[in-house]
PDB file of C-alpha atoms in Angstrom:
ATOM      1  CA  MET A 209       0.177  -0.083  -0.015  1.00 54.00           C
ATOM      2  CA  ASN A 210       1.450   3.412  -0.928  1.00 61.00           C
ATOM      3  CA  GLY A 211       1.299   6.620   0.670  1.00 66.00           C
ATOM      4  CA  ASN A 212      -1.084   8.338  -1.537  1.00 76.00           C
ATOM      5  CA  VAL A 213      -3.663   5.705  -0.969  1.00 81.00           C
ATOM      6  CA  LEU A 214      -3.411   5.936   2.594  1.00 81.00           C
ATOM      7  CA  ALA A 215      -3.649   9.781   2.464  1.00 84.00           C
ATOM      8  CA  GLU A 216      -6.799   9.903   0.128  1.00 86.00           C
ATOM      9  CA  SER A 217      -8.414   7.246   2.535  1.00 89.00           C
ATOM     10  CA  LEU A 218      -7.387   9.529   5.534  1.00 87.00           C
ATOM     11  CA  MET A 219      -8.785  12.552   3.709  1.00 87.00           C
ATOM     12  CA  LEU A 220     -12.232  11.075   3.006  1.00 90.00           C
ATOM     13  CA  CYS A 221     -12.651   9.785   6.636  1.00 93.00           C
ATOM     14  CA  ALA A 222     -11.546  12.799   8.153  1.00 91.00           C
ATOM     15  CA  ARG A 223     -13.920  14.866   6.187  1.00 89.00           C
ATOM     16  CA  HIS A 224     -16.720  12.446   7.313  1.00 94.00           C
ATOM     17  CA  GLY A 225     -15.607  12.240  10.836  1.00 93.00           C
ATOM     18  CA  LYS A 226     -14.901   8.246  10.956  1.00 94.00           C
ATOM     19  CA  ASN A 227     -12.542   8.351  13.869  1.00 93.00           C
ATOM     20  CA  ASP A 228     -12.111   4.982  14.421  1.00 94.00           C
ATOM     21  CA  VAL A 229     -11.241   4.541  10.767  1.00 93.00           C
ATOM     22  CA  VAL A 230      -8.543   7.298  10.721  1.00 91.00           C
ATOM     23  CA  GLU A 231      -7.191   5.781  14.009  1.00 91.00           C
ATOM     24  CA  GLN A 232      -6.787   2.577  12.380  1.00 90.00           C
ATOM     25  CA  ILE A 233      -5.027   4.334   9.289  1.00 87.00           C
ATOM     26  CA  LEU A 234      -2.842   6.251  11.370  1.00 87.00           C
ATOM     27  CA  GLU A 235      -1.755   3.018  13.269  1.00 85.00           C
ATOM     28  CA  MET A 236      -1.114   1.256   9.981  1.00 82.00           C
ATOM     29  CA  VAL A 237       1.013   4.369   8.745  1.00 80.00           C
ATOM     30  CA  HIS A 238       3.050   4.252  11.982  1.00 77.00           C
ATOM     31  CA  ARG A 239       3.647   0.421  11.524  1.00 76.00           C
ATOM     32  CA  ILE A 240       4.711   0.435   7.827  1.00 73.00           C
ATOM     33  CA  ARG A 241       6.083   3.532   7.389  1.00 66.00           C
ATOM     34  CA  SER A 242       9.096   3.490   5.213  1.00 60.00           C
ATOM     35  CA  GLN A 243      11.574   5.562   3.367  1.00 54.00           C
ATOM     36  CA  SER A 244       8.898   6.148   0.522  1.00 58.00           C
ATOM     37  CA  PHE A 245       6.835   7.954   2.792  1.00 63.00           C
ATOM     38  CA  ALA A 246       6.358   9.344   6.194  1.00 69.00           C
ATOM     39  CA  VAL A 247       3.442   9.895   8.625  1.00 70.00           C
ATOM     40  CA  ALA A 248       3.537  13.625   7.909  1.00 69.00           C
ATOM     41  CA  ASP A 249       3.140  12.632   4.108  1.00 71.00           C
ATOM     42  CA  VAL A 250      -0.495  11.167   5.127  1.00 75.00           C
ATOM     43  CA  VAL A 251      -1.457  13.388   7.955  1.00 77.00           C
ATOM     44  CA  ASP A 252      -0.654  16.745   6.180  1.00 75.00           C
ATOM     45  CA  PHE A 253      -1.663  15.313   2.527  1.00 76.00           C
ATOM     46  CA  LYS A 254      -3.110  18.069   0.432  1.00 75.00           C
ATOM     47  CA  HIS A 255      -5.906  16.911  -1.707  1.00 66.00           C
ATOM     48  CA  HIS A 256      -5.121  17.408  -5.299  1.00 62.00           C
ATOM     49  CA  HIS A 257      -8.157  19.320  -6.342  1.00 64.00           C
ATOM     50  CA  LYS A 258      -9.277  21.456  -3.048  1.00 66.00           C
ATOM     51  CA  LYS A 259      -5.802  21.694  -1.892  1.00 81.00           C
ATOM     52  CA  ILE A 260      -6.816  21.274   1.808  1.00 87.00           C
ATOM     53  CA  THR A 261      -5.421  18.700   4.428  1.00 88.00           C
ATOM     54  CA  PRO A 262      -7.481  16.121   6.447  1.00 89.00           C
ATOM     55  CA  LEU A 263      -7.420  18.657   9.627  1.00 90.00           C
ATOM     56  CA  MET A 264      -8.756  21.352   7.362  1.00 90.00           C
ATOM     57  CA  ALA A 265     -11.503  18.969   6.151  1.00 89.00           C
ATOM     58  CA  ALA A 266     -12.279  17.919   9.695  1.00 91.00           C
ATOM     59  CA  ALA A 267     -12.325  21.582  11.052  1.00 91.00           C
ATOM     60  CA  MET A 268     -14.528  22.749   8.106  1.00 89.00           C
ATOM     61  CA  HIS A 269     -17.108  20.108   8.874  1.00 90.00           C
ATOM     62  CA  GLY A 270     -16.968  20.663  12.602  1.00 92.00           C
ATOM     63  CA  HIS A 271     -15.561  17.037  13.522  1.00 93.00           C
ATOM     64  CA  VAL A 272     -13.679  18.212  16.848  1.00 93.00           C
ATOM     65  CA  GLY A 273     -12.953  14.884  17.932  1.00 92.00           C
ATOM     66  CA  MET A 274     -11.181  14.461  14.541  1.00 90.00           C
ATOM     67  CA  VAL A 275      -9.283  17.488  14.834  1.00 92.00           C
ATOM     68  CA  GLU A 276      -7.959  16.587  18.263  1.00 93.00           C
ATOM     69  CA  LEU A 277      -6.914  12.973  16.779  1.00 90.00           C
ATOM     70  CA  LEU A 278      -5.132  14.712  13.681  1.00 90.00           C
ATOM     71  CA  LEU A 279      -3.560  17.030  16.307  1.00 91.00           C
ATOM     72  CA  LYS A 280      -2.268  14.011  18.482  1.00 89.00           C
ATOM     73  CA  HIS A 281      -0.549  12.738  15.413  1.00 87.00           C
ATOM     74  CA  SER A 282       1.182  15.951  14.877  1.00 85.00           C
ATOM     75  CA  ALA A 283      -0.901  17.278  11.874  1.00 89.00           C
ATOM     76  CA  ASN A 284       0.678  20.635  10.798  1.00 89.00           C
ATOM     77  CA  THR A 285      -1.772  23.740  12.001  1.00 90.00           C
ATOM     78  CA  GLU A 286       0.598  26.082   9.867  1.00 89.00           C
ATOM     79  CA  LEU A 287      -0.371  24.687   6.445  1.00 87.00           C
ATOM     80  CA  ARG A 288      -2.652  27.054   4.146  1.00 87.00           C
ATOM     81  CA  ASP A 289      -5.220  26.209   1.485  1.00 83.00           C
ATOM     82  CA  HIS A 290      -4.406  27.497  -1.685  1.00 77.00           C
ATOM     83  CA  GLU A 291      -7.881  29.064  -2.440  1.00 77.00           C
ATOM     84  CA  ASN A 292      -7.867  31.736   0.237  1.00 80.00           C
ATOM     85  CA  GLY A 293      -4.518  31.148   2.334  1.00 83.00           C
ATOM     86  CA  LEU A 294      -6.247  29.965   5.380  1.00 82.00           C
ATOM     87  CA  THR A 295      -5.236  27.608   7.873  1.00 82.00           C
ATOM     88  CA  ALA A 296      -7.295  25.008   9.660  1.00 81.00           C
ATOM     89  CA  LEU A 297      -7.422  27.124  12.709  1.00 78.00           C
ATOM     90  CA  HIS A 298      -9.043  30.101  10.705  1.00 73.00           C
TER      91      HIS A 298
END
């Protein structure tokens, strides 16, 4: 399994508040991380169309538990979207 598949899965689950699935994905990433991708590549993945991270998606959709989970796994709060330059905290 490659990092992009995991990142896309994490993005979709974060957007829909699927905390249990995201926790499993992040546990898997920590177990299988390799030189080809790191945990940050998945947690801070920017969606190719919307240019937002899972943290941004979770925050936009009001999934507080998901935001806390992603922050626990070191999601970067400084990343900005490409549309209006906002972070997940704005």
